[in-house]
Amino acid sequence: QLTAWNGDKLTYDTNGNRLSDGTYTYTWDTADQLTAITKKGETTPFATYQYDDDNRRIEKTVHGQTTKYYYDGDSIDVLYETDGAGNVQRQYVYSDNNVRMAMKVGAKTIFYHYNAHGDVIALTNEAGEMVAEYSYDAWGNVLQATETTNEAKQNPFGYAGYTYDKEIGMYYLMARYYNPEQGVFISLDPDPGDEDDPITMNGYIYTDNNPVMRIDSDGHAWQYLAAAGIGAAVGATKYYLWNKARGKKVTWKGAGKAAFRGAISGLSWTGAGRILGFSSKLKLGFKVAKDRFKLGKGRAFERVGKAAISNSKRLLKNPMGHIKRSPGKRYNNIKKIQKRQKKFDKKYTQKYQKAFRGSSNAIGRYR
């Protein structure tokens, strides 16, 4: 538990839920769901919350203004939101693979654009004009939020595609609330963790302190952005082998570009595409996202290239060892991924060169 922050003492109840932190006091129900937040020195909550039987937040009231949430069946995807009187305020449009593509406010529609981490980095209108731009640090603290229209100002989604509660500066991750300034959840994860991996036994830390490569869409278990990592390795390896075989010069900058293209490709052909949106059919304003993907020139690509080539050489030297360390092994509760992992392990020894053609990976399809 984090027990102090900026000179303020943090307190918790016996279930591990935060009770106070010098800024707010928190109220929890018997299911360990946050139900109210009160500012320090006050007695009346300024924010209250309600949940359904699936522990999804269905109502939020802040300073007397109520928002109700309506989900797509049993999923965690919000289809639309209403005010307290039932008037529809916002509707959301999803792709075939459940990627949030657009938000409709009245008669107007704005489109979401993401970076490789799944952060919302821009919004565009129907004319393809940028109406919002965002940037974040690795932990999700908002560094920039420029919103030029009323519709854009209503956008509730940000870092990693999470719902951002501006009034408290935290992200709602379904099961729990995440404080990006502190880099921790404010309540305890019911999963005790893995004794063989001690860091997982800390029930408060976010993504095991690896926010760059991991996300946590539901507040229970982080998901590895393995597709990007594997895709980057494949891209860099392909570049390395192709140029070496033809006697061409291998440069860090070239490797960096190849790794980056591989990362984007990797995201498009695995389950990560559902979260990050690279496999969606949305085309309007995509150039905005594409431009934001650019890492820059020279040194930026060189840094990526050095890391990618290093990983690629290790992959070539010890393919089985490299694959056995795949993050796919962490998805012990997903039978499909376990099956794919075993299939990949079995075929990789004799056919590992297929990986260099960008068509196979430890988590996605093997063709």
mmCIF file of C-alpha atoms in Angstrom:
data_model
loop_
_atom_site.group_PDB
_atom_site.id
_atom_site.type_symbol
_atom_site.label_atom_id
_atom_site.label_comp_id
_atom_site.label_asym_id
_atom_site.label_seq_id
_atom_site.Cartn_x
_atom_site.Cartn_y
_atom_site.Cartn_z
ATOM 1 C CA GLN A 1 0.000 0.000 0.000
ATOM 2 C CA LEU A 2 1.021 3.561 -0.707
ATOM 3 C CA THR A 3 0.851 5.137 2.748
ATOM 4 C CA ALA A 4 1.902 8.737 2.063
ATOM 5 C CA TRP A 5 1.900 11.148 -0.874
ATOM 6 C CA ASN A 6 3.183 14.728 -0.994
ATOM 7 C CA GLY A 7 3.203 14.848 2.783
ATOM 8 C CA ASP A 8 -0.348 13.546 3.179
ATOM 9 C CA LYS A 9 -1.179 10.288 4.924
ATOM 10 C CA LEU A 10 -3.170 7.679 2.999
ATOM 11 C CA THR A 11 -5.560 5.428 4.926
ATOM 12 C CA TYR A 12 -7.370 2.217 3.974
ATOM 13 C CA ASP A 13 -10.157 0.000 5.257
ATOM 14 C CA THR A 14 -9.691 -3.664 6.147
ATOM 15 C CA ASN A 15 -10.470 -4.700 2.554
ATOM 16 C CA GLY A 16 -7.681 -2.545 1.196
ATOM 17 C CA ASN A 17 -9.875 0.241 -0.187
ATOM 18 C CA ARG A 18 -8.514 3.762 0.163
ATOM 19 C CA LEU A 19 -10.423 5.865 2.670
ATOM 20 C CA SER A 20 -8.533 9.160 2.512
ATOM 21 C CA ASP A 21 -5.493 10.711 0.873
ATOM 22 C CA GLY A 22 -5.362 14.349 1.891
ATOM 23 C CA THR A 23 -7.469 15.451 -1.080
ATOM 24 C CA TYR A 24 -10.546 13.237 -0.907
ATOM 25 C CA THR A 25 -12.314 10.796 1.362
ATOM 26 C CA TYR A 26 -13.809 7.707 -0.279
ATOM 27 C CA THR A 27 -16.909 5.626 0.447
ATOM 28 C CA TRP A 28 -17.197 1.984 -0.638
ATOM 29 C CA ASP A 29 -20.008 -0.566 -0.764
ATOM 30 C CA THR A 30 -19.915 -4.193 0.372
ATOM 31 C CA ALA A 31 -18.723 -5.264 -3.095
ATOM 32 C CA ASP A 32 -15.709 -2.945 -2.767
ATOM 33 C CA GLN A 33 -17.071 -0.567 -5.399
ATOM 34 C CA LEU A 34 -16.480 3.150 -4.997
ATOM 35 C CA THR A 35 -19.810 4.855 -4.291
ATOM 36 C CA ALA A 36 -18.903 8.403 -3.242
ATOM 37 C CA ILE A 37 -16.050 10.906 -3.080
ATOM 38 C CA THR A 38 -15.970 13.861 -0.717
ATOM 39 C CA LYS A 39 -13.508 16.740 -0.789
ATOM 40 C CA LYS A 40 -11.266 17.239 2.217
ATOM 41 C CA GLY A 41 -12.954 19.337 4.886
ATOM 42 C CA GLU A 42 -16.457 18.805 3.481
ATOM 43 C CA THR A 43 -19.199 16.428 4.580
ATOM 44 C CA THR A 44 -21.312 16.081 1.433
ATOM 45 C CA PRO A 45 -19.971 14.029 -1.499
ATOM 46 C CA PHE A 46 -19.487 15.941 -4.741
ATOM 47 C CA ALA A 47 -19.423 12.706 -6.766
ATOM 48 C CA THR A 48 -21.495 9.541 -6.383
ATOM 49 C CA TYR A 49 -21.555 6.305 -8.387
ATOM 50 C CA GLN A 50 -23.880 3.346 -8.968
ATOM 51 C CA TYR A 51 -23.163 -0.078 -10.499
ATOM 52 C CA ASP A 52 -25.108 -2.970 -11.997
ATOM 53 C CA ASP A 53 -24.979 -6.646 -11.037
ATOM 54 C CA ASP A 54 -21.953 -7.099 -13.307
ATOM 55 C CA ASN A 55 -20.132 -4.371 -11.357
ATOM 56 C CA ARG A 56 -20.203 -1.990 -14.323
ATOM 57 C CA ARG A 57 -20.726 1.665 -13.556
ATOM 58 C CA ILE A 58 -24.183 2.641 -14.736
ATOM 59 C CA GLU A 59 -24.530 6.075 -13.166
ATOM 60 C CA LYS A 60 -22.277 8.948 -12.150
ATOM 61 C CA THR A 61 -23.418 12.169 -10.513
ATOM 62 C CA VAL A 62 -20.961 15.052 -10.207
ATOM 63 C CA HIS A 63 -22.031 18.352 -8.639
ATOM 64 C CA GLY A 64 -25.665 17.393 -9.194
ATOM 65 C CA GLN A 65 -25.312 16.470 -12.877
ATOM 66 C CA THR A 66 -26.085 12.820 -13.606
ATOM 67 C CA THR A 67 -24.764 10.647 -16.426
ATOM 68 C CA LYS A 68 -26.212 7.185 -17.034
ATOM 69 C CA TYR A 69 -24.345 4.518 -19.005
ATOM 70 C CA TYR A 70 -25.869 1.859 -21.265
ATOM 71 C CA TYR A 71 -23.707 -1.052 -22.383
ATOM 72 C CA ASP A 72 -23.637 -3.409 -25.333
ATOM 73 C CA GLY A 73 -25.033 -6.583 -23.762
ATOM 74 C CA ASP A 74 -22.575 -8.163 -21.339
ATOM 75 C CA SER A 75 -19.591 -6.259 -22.718
ATOM 76 C CA ILE A 76 -17.760 -3.283 -21.226
ATOM 77 C CA ASP A 77 -18.469 -1.160 -24.316
ATOM 78 C CA VAL A 78 -20.707 1.838 -23.645
ATOM 79 C CA LEU A 79 -23.257 2.287 -26.442
ATOM 80 C CA TYR A 80 -24.745 5.559 -25.255
ATOM 81 C CA GLU A 81 -25.052 7.900 -22.287
ATOM 82 C CA THR A 82 -28.025 9.894 -21.036
ATOM 83 C CA ASP A 83 -28.612 12.614 -18.502
ATOM 84 C CA GLY A 84 -30.661 12.011 -15.369
ATOM 85 C CA ALA A 85 -33.905 12.596 -17.266
ATOM 86 C CA GLY A 86 -33.091 9.991 -19.891
ATOM 87 C CA ASN A 87 -32.124 12.357 -22.708
ATOM 88 C CA VAL A 88 -29.387 10.858 -24.882
ATOM 89 C CA GLN A 89 -26.207 12.910 -24.612
ATOM 90 C CA ARG A 90 -23.628 10.817 -26.475
ATOM 91 C CA GLN A 91 -23.633 7.685 -28.633
ATOM 92 C CA TYR A 92 -20.644 5.573 -29.622
ATOM 93 C CA VAL A 93 -19.932 3.754 -32.862
ATOM 94 C CA TYR A 94 -17.824 0.593 -32.905
ATOM 95 C CA SER A 95 -16.183 -1.391 -35.678
ATOM 96 C CA ASP A 96 -16.912 -5.061 -36.356
ATOM 97 C CA ASN A 97 -14.156 -6.003 -33.905
ATOM 98 C CA ASN A 98 -15.482 -3.685 -31.179
ATOM 99 C CA VAL A 99 -13.070 -0.803 -31.642
ATOM 100 C CA ARG A 100 -14.566 2.536 -30.634
ATOM 101 C CA MET A 101 -14.428 4.555 -33.850
ATOM 102 C CA ALA A 102 -16.666 7.553 -33.311
ATOM 103 C CA MET A 103 -18.812 9.536 -30.895
ATOM 104 C CA LYS A 104 -22.109 11.093 -31.931
ATOM 105 C CA VAL A 105 -23.307 14.208 -30.116
ATOM 106 C CA GLY A 106 -26.647 15.302 -31.476
ATOM 107 C CA ALA A 107 -26.333 15.513 -35.252
ATOM 108 C CA LYS A 108 -22.541 15.737 -35.200
ATOM 109 C CA THR A 109 -20.009 12.909 -35.329
ATOM 110 C CA ILE A 110 -16.368 12.998 -34.307
ATOM 111 C CA PHE A 111 -13.834 10.257 -34.968
ATOM 112 C CA TYR A 112 -11.203 8.717 -32.684
ATOM 113 C CA HIS A 113 -7.542 8.314 -33.593
ATOM 114 C CA TYR A 114 -5.077 6.239 -31.575
ATOM 115 C CA ASN A 115 -1.355 5.724 -31.219
ATOM 116 C CA ALA A 116 0.344 2.342 -30.896
ATOM 117 C CA HIS A 117 -0.394 2.222 -27.157
ATOM 118 C CA GLY A 118 -4.117 2.688 -27.701
ATOM 119 C CA ASP A 119 -4.159 6.254 -26.390
ATOM 120 C CA VAL A 120 -6.683 8.621 -27.925
ATOM 121 C CA ILE A 121 -4.376 11.190 -29.509
ATOM 122 C CA ALA A 122 -6.753 13.094 -31.766
ATOM 123 C CA LEU A 123 -10.370 13.658 -32.718
ATOM 124 C CA THR A 124 -11.535 14.756 -36.159
ATOM 125 C CA ASN A 125 -14.886 15.943 -37.431
ATOM 126 C CA GLU A 126 -16.773 14.725 -40.490
ATOM 127 C CA ALA A 127 -14.721 17.033 -42.701
ATOM 128 C CA GLY A 128 -11.503 15.443 -41.465
ATOM 129 C CA GLU A 129 -10.524 18.542 -39.482
ATOM 130 C CA MET A 130 -8.793 18.029 -36.160
ATOM 131 C CA VAL A 131 -10.973 19.189 -33.273
ATOM 132 C CA ALA A 132 -8.952 17.758 -30.387
ATOM 133 C CA GLU A 133 -5.398 16.702 -29.675
ATOM 134 C CA TYR A 134 -4.033 14.850 -26.646
ATOM 135 C CA SER A 135 -0.730 13.659 -25.253
ATOM 136 C CA TYR A 136 0.165 11.723 -22.104
ATOM 137 C CA ASP A 137 3.155 10.512 -20.168
ATOM 138 C CA ALA A 138 3.825 6.793 -19.781
ATOM 139 C CA TRP A 139 1.548 6.512 -16.737
ATOM 140 C CA GLY A 140 -1.420 8.310 -18.262
ATOM 141 C CA ASN A 141 -1.011 11.797 -16.853
ATOM 142 C CA VAL A 142 -2.467 14.237 -19.359
ATOM 143 C CA LEU A 143 0.256 16.471 -20.776
ATOM 144 C CA GLN A 144 -1.878 18.176 -23.392
ATOM 145 C CA ALA A 145 -5.611 18.335 -24.014
ATOM 146 C CA THR A 146 -6.652 20.776 -26.713
ATOM 147 C CA GLU A 147 -10.362 20.568 -27.525
ATOM 148 C CA THR A 148 -11.763 23.179 -29.891
ATOM 149 C CA THR A 149 -15.452 22.258 -30.141
ATOM 150 C CA ASN A 150 -18.227 21.556 -27.676
ATOM 151 C CA GLU A 151 -18.501 17.996 -28.986
ATOM 152 C CA ALA A 152 -14.798 17.360 -28.475
ATOM 153 C CA LYS A 153 -14.973 18.688 -24.929
ATOM 154 C CA GLN A 154 -17.487 15.956 -24.121
ATOM 155 C CA ASN A 155 -15.076 13.151 -25.021
ATOM 156 C CA PRO A 156 -14.566 10.961 -21.928
ATOM 157 C CA PHE A 157 -11.888 8.638 -23.365
ATOM 158 C CA GLY A 158 -8.138 9.144 -23.279
ATOM 159 C CA TYR A 159 -5.027 7.252 -22.234
ATOM 160 C CA ALA A 160 -5.148 3.609 -23.424
ATOM 161 C CA GLY A 161 -8.762 4.257 -24.403
ATOM 162 C CA TYR A 162 -9.813 4.343 -20.733
ATOM 163 C CA THR A 163 -12.667 6.443 -19.387
ATOM 164 C CA TYR A 164 -11.138 9.550 -17.816
ATOM 165 C CA ASP A 165 -12.997 11.169 -14.919
ATOM 166 C CA LYS A 166 -11.713 14.728 -15.222
ATOM 167 C CA GLU A 167 -13.324 15.808 -11.967
ATOM 168 C CA ILE A 168 -11.051 13.533 -9.921
ATOM 169 C CA GLY A 169 -8.124 13.097 -12.312
ATOM 170 C CA MET A 170 -8.497 9.307 -12.381
ATOM 171 C CA TYR A 171 -9.335 6.618 -14.915
ATOM 172 C CA TYR A 172 -12.283 4.285 -14.462
ATOM 173 C CA LEU A 173 -11.125 0.778 -15.403
ATOM 174 C CA MET A 174 -14.383 -1.038 -14.696
ATOM 175 C CA ALA A 175 -13.345 -3.004 -11.605
ATOM 176 C CA ARG A 176 -11.202 -0.260 -10.086
ATOM 177 C CA TYR A 177 -10.096 3.360 -10.330
ATOM 178 C CA TYR A 178 -6.555 4.197 -11.382
ATOM 179 C CA ASN A 179 -4.645 7.273 -10.186
ATOM 180 C CA PRO A 180 -2.045 8.123 -12.881
ATOM 181 C CA GLU A 181 -0.243 10.699 -10.762
ATOM 182 C CA GLN A 182 0.591 8.031 -8.200
ATOM 183 C CA GLY A 183 0.716 5.157 -10.687
ATOM 184 C CA VAL A 184 -1.519 2.927 -8.539
ATOM 185 C CA PHE A 185 -5.093 1.758 -8.135
ATOM 186 C CA ILE A 186 -6.967 3.074 -5.113
ATOM 187 C CA SER A 187 -8.365 -0.335 -4.197
ATOM 188 C CA LEU A 188 -6.917 -3.816 -3.892
ATOM 189 C CA ASP A 189 -6.903 -6.358 -6.705
ATOM 190 C CA PRO A 190 -8.761 -9.484 -5.514
ATOM 191 C CA ASP A 191 -6.272 -11.613 -7.479
ATOM 192 C CA PRO A 192 -3.475 -12.569 -5.016
ATOM 193 C CA GLY A 193 -0.878 -12.769 -7.784
ATOM 194 C CA ASP A 194 1.796 -15.329 -8.602
ATOM 195 C CA GLU A 195 4.369 -16.379 -5.987
ATOM 196 C CA ASP A 196 6.857 -17.038 -8.777
ATOM 197 C CA ASP A 197 6.514 -13.425 -9.882
ATOM 198 C CA PRO A 198 6.542 -11.341 -6.662
ATOM 199 C CA ILE A 199 5.652 -8.039 -8.313
ATOM 200 C CA THR A 200 2.252 -9.476 -9.272
ATOM 201 C CA MET A 201 1.459 -9.910 -5.578
ATOM 202 C CA ASN A 202 1.255 -6.147 -5.090
ATOM 203 C CA GLY A 203 -2.457 -5.578 -5.499
ATOM 204 C CA TYR A 204 -2.225 -1.850 -6.172
ATOM 205 C CA ILE A 205 0.413 -1.297 -8.836
ATOM 206 C CA TYR A 206 -0.662 -0.609 -12.388
ATOM 207 C CA THR A 207 0.383 -3.156 -15.061
ATOM 208 C CA ASP A 208 3.162 -4.474 -12.817
ATOM 209 C CA ASN A 209 4.924 -1.110 -13.224
ATOM 210 C CA ASN A 210 5.262 -1.568 -16.987
ATOM 211 C CA PRO A 211 2.798 0.948 -18.458
ATOM 212 C CA VAL A 212 4.615 1.220 -21.781
ATOM 213 C CA MET A 213 4.086 -2.390 -22.857
ATOM 214 C CA ARG A 214 0.936 -3.246 -20.919
ATOM 215 C CA ILE A 215 -2.634 -2.054 -20.517
ATOM 216 C CA ASP A 216 -5.441 -2.978 -18.131
ATOM 217 C CA SER A 217 -8.843 -2.514 -19.714
ATOM 218 C CA ASP A 218 -10.942 -3.961 -16.879
ATOM 219 C CA GLY A 219 -8.936 -3.268 -13.710
ATOM 220 C CA HIS A 220 -8.359 -6.945 -12.966
ATOM 221 C CA ALA A 221 -5.573 -8.299 -15.158
ATOM 222 C CA TRP A 222 -3.178 -6.437 -17.396
ATOM 223 C CA GLN A 223 -2.833 -7.326 -21.051
ATOM 224 C CA TYR A 224 0.553 -7.327 -22.738
ATOM 225 C CA LEU A 225 0.975 -5.321 -25.919
ATOM 226 C CA ALA A 226 2.847 -8.335 -27.195
ATOM 227 C CA ALA A 227 1.595 -7.997 -30.720
ATOM 228 C CA ALA A 228 3.473 -4.736 -31.145
ATOM 229 C CA GLY A 229 6.632 -6.157 -29.620
ATOM 230 C CA ILE A 230 6.570 -9.306 -31.742
ATOM 231 C CA GLY A 231 5.680 -7.341 -34.839
ATOM 232 C CA ALA A 232 8.577 -4.969 -34.202
ATOM 233 C CA ALA A 233 10.993 -7.874 -33.830
ATOM 234 C CA VAL A 234 9.706 -9.485 -37.016
ATOM 235 C CA GLY A 235 9.996 -6.225 -38.921
ATOM 236 C CA ALA A 236 13.532 -5.561 -37.745
ATOM 237 C CA THR A 237 14.619 -9.160 -38.347
ATOM 238 C CA LYS A 238 13.244 -9.124 -41.867
ATOM 239 C CA TYR A 239 15.102 -5.885 -42.572
ATOM 240 C CA TYR A 240 18.321 -7.261 -41.049
ATOM 241 C CA LEU A 241 18.266 -10.546 -43.019
ATOM 242 C CA TRP A 242 17.182 -8.956 -46.280
ATOM 243 C CA ASN A 243 19.970 -6.388 -46.283
ATOM 244 C CA LYS A 244 22.645 -8.788 -45.041
ATOM 245 C CA ALA A 245 21.776 -11.347 -47.726
ATOM 246 C CA ARG A 246 22.159 -8.704 -50.413
ATOM 247 C CA GLY A 247 25.277 -7.119 -49.012
ATOM 248 C CA LYS A 248 23.474 -3.897 -48.255
ATOM 249 C CA LYS A 249 24.274 -1.636 -45.333
ATOM 250 C CA VAL A 250 22.273 -2.173 -42.154
ATOM 251 C CA THR A 251 21.569 1.089 -40.318
ATOM 252 C CA TRP A 252 19.948 1.721 -36.948
ATOM 253 C CA LYS A 253 17.606 4.222 -38.557
ATOM 254 C CA GLY A 254 16.487 1.701 -41.157
ATOM 255 C CA ALA A 255 15.971 -0.946 -38.510
ATOM 256 C CA GLY A 256 13.945 1.482 -36.442
ATOM 257 C CA LYS A 257 11.616 2.217 -39.322
ATOM 258 C CA ALA A 258 11.224 -1.496 -40.055
ATOM 259 C CA ALA A 259 10.518 -2.216 -36.384
ATOM 260 C CA PHE A 260 7.917 0.504 -36.231
ATOM 261 C CA ARG A 261 6.134 -0.753 -39.348
ATOM 262 C CA GLY A 262 6.277 -4.251 -37.884
ATOM 263 C CA ALA A 263 4.759 -3.063 -34.614
ATOM 264 C CA ILE A 264 1.800 -1.510 -36.400
ATOM 265 C CA SER A 265 1.394 -4.652 -38.509
ATOM 266 C CA GLY A 266 1.558 -6.810 -35.400
ATOM 267 C CA LEU A 267 -1.206 -4.838 -33.784
ATOM 268 C CA SER A 268 -3.413 -5.284 -36.823
ATOM 269 C CA TRP A 269 -3.271 -9.094 -36.956
ATOM 270 C CA THR A 270 -3.744 -9.993 -33.321
ATOM 271 C CA GLY A 271 -6.322 -9.461 -30.601
ATOM 272 C CA ALA A 272 -4.661 -6.155 -29.719
ATOM 273 C CA GLY A 273 -6.376 -4.751 -32.773
ATOM 274 C CA ARG A 274 -9.643 -4.889 -30.874
ATOM 275 C CA ILE A 275 -8.282 -2.454 -28.324
ATOM 276 C CA LEU A 276 -6.126 -0.265 -30.519
ATOM 277 C CA GLY A 277 -8.209 -0.086 -33.657
ATOM 278 C CA PHE A 278 -5.631 -0.785 -36.351
ATOM 279 C CA SER A 279 -7.804 -3.447 -37.955
ATOM 280 C CA SER A 280 -10.892 -1.270 -38.146
ATOM 281 C CA LYS A 281 -12.260 -0.110 -41.477
ATOM 282 C CA LEU A 282 -12.262 3.541 -40.486
ATOM 283 C CA LYS A 283 -10.519 5.655 -43.120
ATOM 284 C CA LEU A 284 -11.790 9.162 -42.524
ATOM 285 C CA GLY A 285 -9.064 11.285 -41.010
ATOM 286 C CA PHE A 286 -6.677 8.315 -40.641
ATOM 287 C CA LYS A 287 -3.838 10.485 -41.892
ATOM 288 C CA VAL A 288 -3.986 12.337 -38.580
ATOM 289 C CA ALA A 289 -3.211 9.153 -36.685
ATOM 290 C CA LYS A 290 -0.608 8.110 -39.233
ATOM 291 C CA ASP A 291 1.189 11.423 -38.880
ATOM 292 C CA ARG A 292 1.160 11.082 -35.114
ATOM 293 C CA PHE A 293 2.763 7.639 -35.408
ATOM 294 C CA LYS A 294 5.893 9.156 -36.884
ATOM 295 C CA LEU A 295 8.718 8.830 -34.426
ATOM 296 C CA GLY A 296 10.768 11.549 -36.038
ATOM 297 C CA LYS A 297 14.071 11.407 -37.862
ATOM 298 C CA GLY A 298 17.585 10.313 -37.055
ATOM 299 C CA ARG A 299 18.076 9.591 -33.372
ATOM 300 C CA ALA A 300 14.522 8.488 -32.646
ATOM 301 C CA PHE A 301 14.627 5.750 -35.267
ATOM 302 C CA GLU A 302 18.186 4.868 -34.319
ATOM 303 C CA ARG A 303 17.180 4.171 -30.710
ATOM 304 C CA VAL A 304 14.309 1.965 -31.830
ATOM 305 C CA GLY A 305 16.555 0.262 -34.350
ATOM 306 C CA LYS A 306 19.255 -0.612 -31.831
ATOM 307 C CA ALA A 307 16.744 -2.233 -29.513
ATOM 308 C CA ALA A 308 14.989 -4.048 -32.357
ATOM 309 C CA ILE A 309 18.191 -5.434 -33.891
ATOM 310 C CA SER A 310 19.397 -6.551 -30.463
ATOM 311 C CA ASN A 311 16.163 -8.454 -29.878
ATOM 312 C CA SER A 312 16.242 -9.879 -33.392
ATOM 313 C CA LYS A 313 19.744 -11.279 -32.927
ATOM 314 C CA ARG A 314 18.666 -12.965 -29.704
ATOM 315 C CA LEU A 315 15.673 -14.409 -31.530
ATOM 316 C CA LEU A 316 17.908 -15.873 -34.236
ATOM 317 C CA LYS A 317 20.433 -17.234 -31.746
ATOM 318 C CA ASN A 318 17.937 -18.928 -29.450
ATOM 319 C CA PRO A 319 14.471 -19.003 -31.015
ATOM 320 C CA MET A 320 12.955 -21.507 -28.605
ATOM 321 C CA GLY A 321 14.226 -19.667 -25.562
ATOM 322 C CA HIS A 322 12.971 -16.382 -26.931
ATOM 323 C CA ILE A 323 9.511 -17.704 -27.695
ATOM 324 C CA LYS A 324 9.218 -19.502 -24.348
ATOM 325 C CA ARG A 325 9.604 -16.116 -22.703
ATOM 326 C CA SER A 326 6.693 -14.854 -24.756
ATOM 327 C CA PRO A 327 4.125 -12.836 -22.789
ATOM 328 C CA GLY A 328 1.514 -15.141 -24.254
ATOM 329 C CA LYS A 329 2.451 -17.552 -21.458
ATOM 330 C CA ARG A 330 1.004 -15.052 -18.991
ATOM 331 C CA TYR A 331 -2.514 -15.555 -20.345
ATOM 332 C CA ASN A 332 -2.945 -18.768 -18.385
ATOM 333 C CA ASN A 333 -6.709 -18.367 -18.242
ATOM 334 C CA ILE A 334 -7.241 -18.019 -21.986
ATOM 335 C CA LYS A 335 -7.359 -21.475 -23.535
ATOM 336 C CA LYS A 336 -7.260 -20.278 -27.098
ATOM 337 C CA ILE A 337 -4.008 -18.430 -26.580
ATOM 338 C CA GLN A 338 -2.473 -21.380 -24.754
ATOM 339 C CA LYS A 339 -3.398 -23.578 -27.713
ATOM 340 C CA ARG A 340 -1.900 -21.142 -30.170
ATOM 341 C CA GLN A 341 1.245 -20.850 -28.082
ATOM 342 C CA LYS A 342 1.750 -24.632 -28.030
ATOM 343 C CA LYS A 343 1.133 -24.847 -31.741
ATOM 344 C CA PHE A 344 3.651 -22.120 -32.377
ATOM 345 C CA ASP A 345 6.256 -23.702 -30.068
ATOM 346 C CA LYS A 346 5.864 -27.027 -31.877
ATOM 347 C CA LYS A 347 6.282 -25.621 -35.361
ATOM 348 C CA TYR A 348 8.814 -22.930 -34.584
ATOM 349 C CA THR A 349 11.874 -25.182 -34.351
ATOM 350 C CA GLN A 350 11.642 -26.269 -37.983
ATOM 351 C CA LYS A 351 9.799 -23.362 -39.505
ATOM 352 C CA TYR A 352 10.944 -20.303 -37.572
ATOM 353 C CA GLN A 353 11.820 -18.477 -40.762
ATOM 354 C CA LYS A 354 8.115 -18.046 -41.390
ATOM 355 C CA ALA A 355 8.125 -15.517 -38.601
ATOM 356 C CA PHE A 356 10.348 -13.294 -40.688
ATOM 357 C CA ARG A 357 7.604 -12.990 -43.261
ATOM 358 C CA GLY A 358 5.376 -11.390 -40.638
ATOM 359 C CA SER A 359 2.662 -14.027 -40.709
ATOM 360 C CA SER A 360 3.031 -15.787 -37.372
ATOM 361 C CA ASN A 361 3.465 -14.946 -33.725
ATOM 362 C CA ALA A 362 3.090 -16.547 -30.325
ATOM 363 C CA ILE A 363 -0.295 -15.006 -29.645
ATOM 364 C CA GLY A 364 -1.962 -14.457 -32.992
ATOM 365 C CA ARG A 365 -2.559 -16.683 -35.989
ATOM 366 C CA TYR A 366 -0.097 -19.200 -37.436
ATOM 367 C CA ARG A 367 -0.507 -19.500 -41.180
#
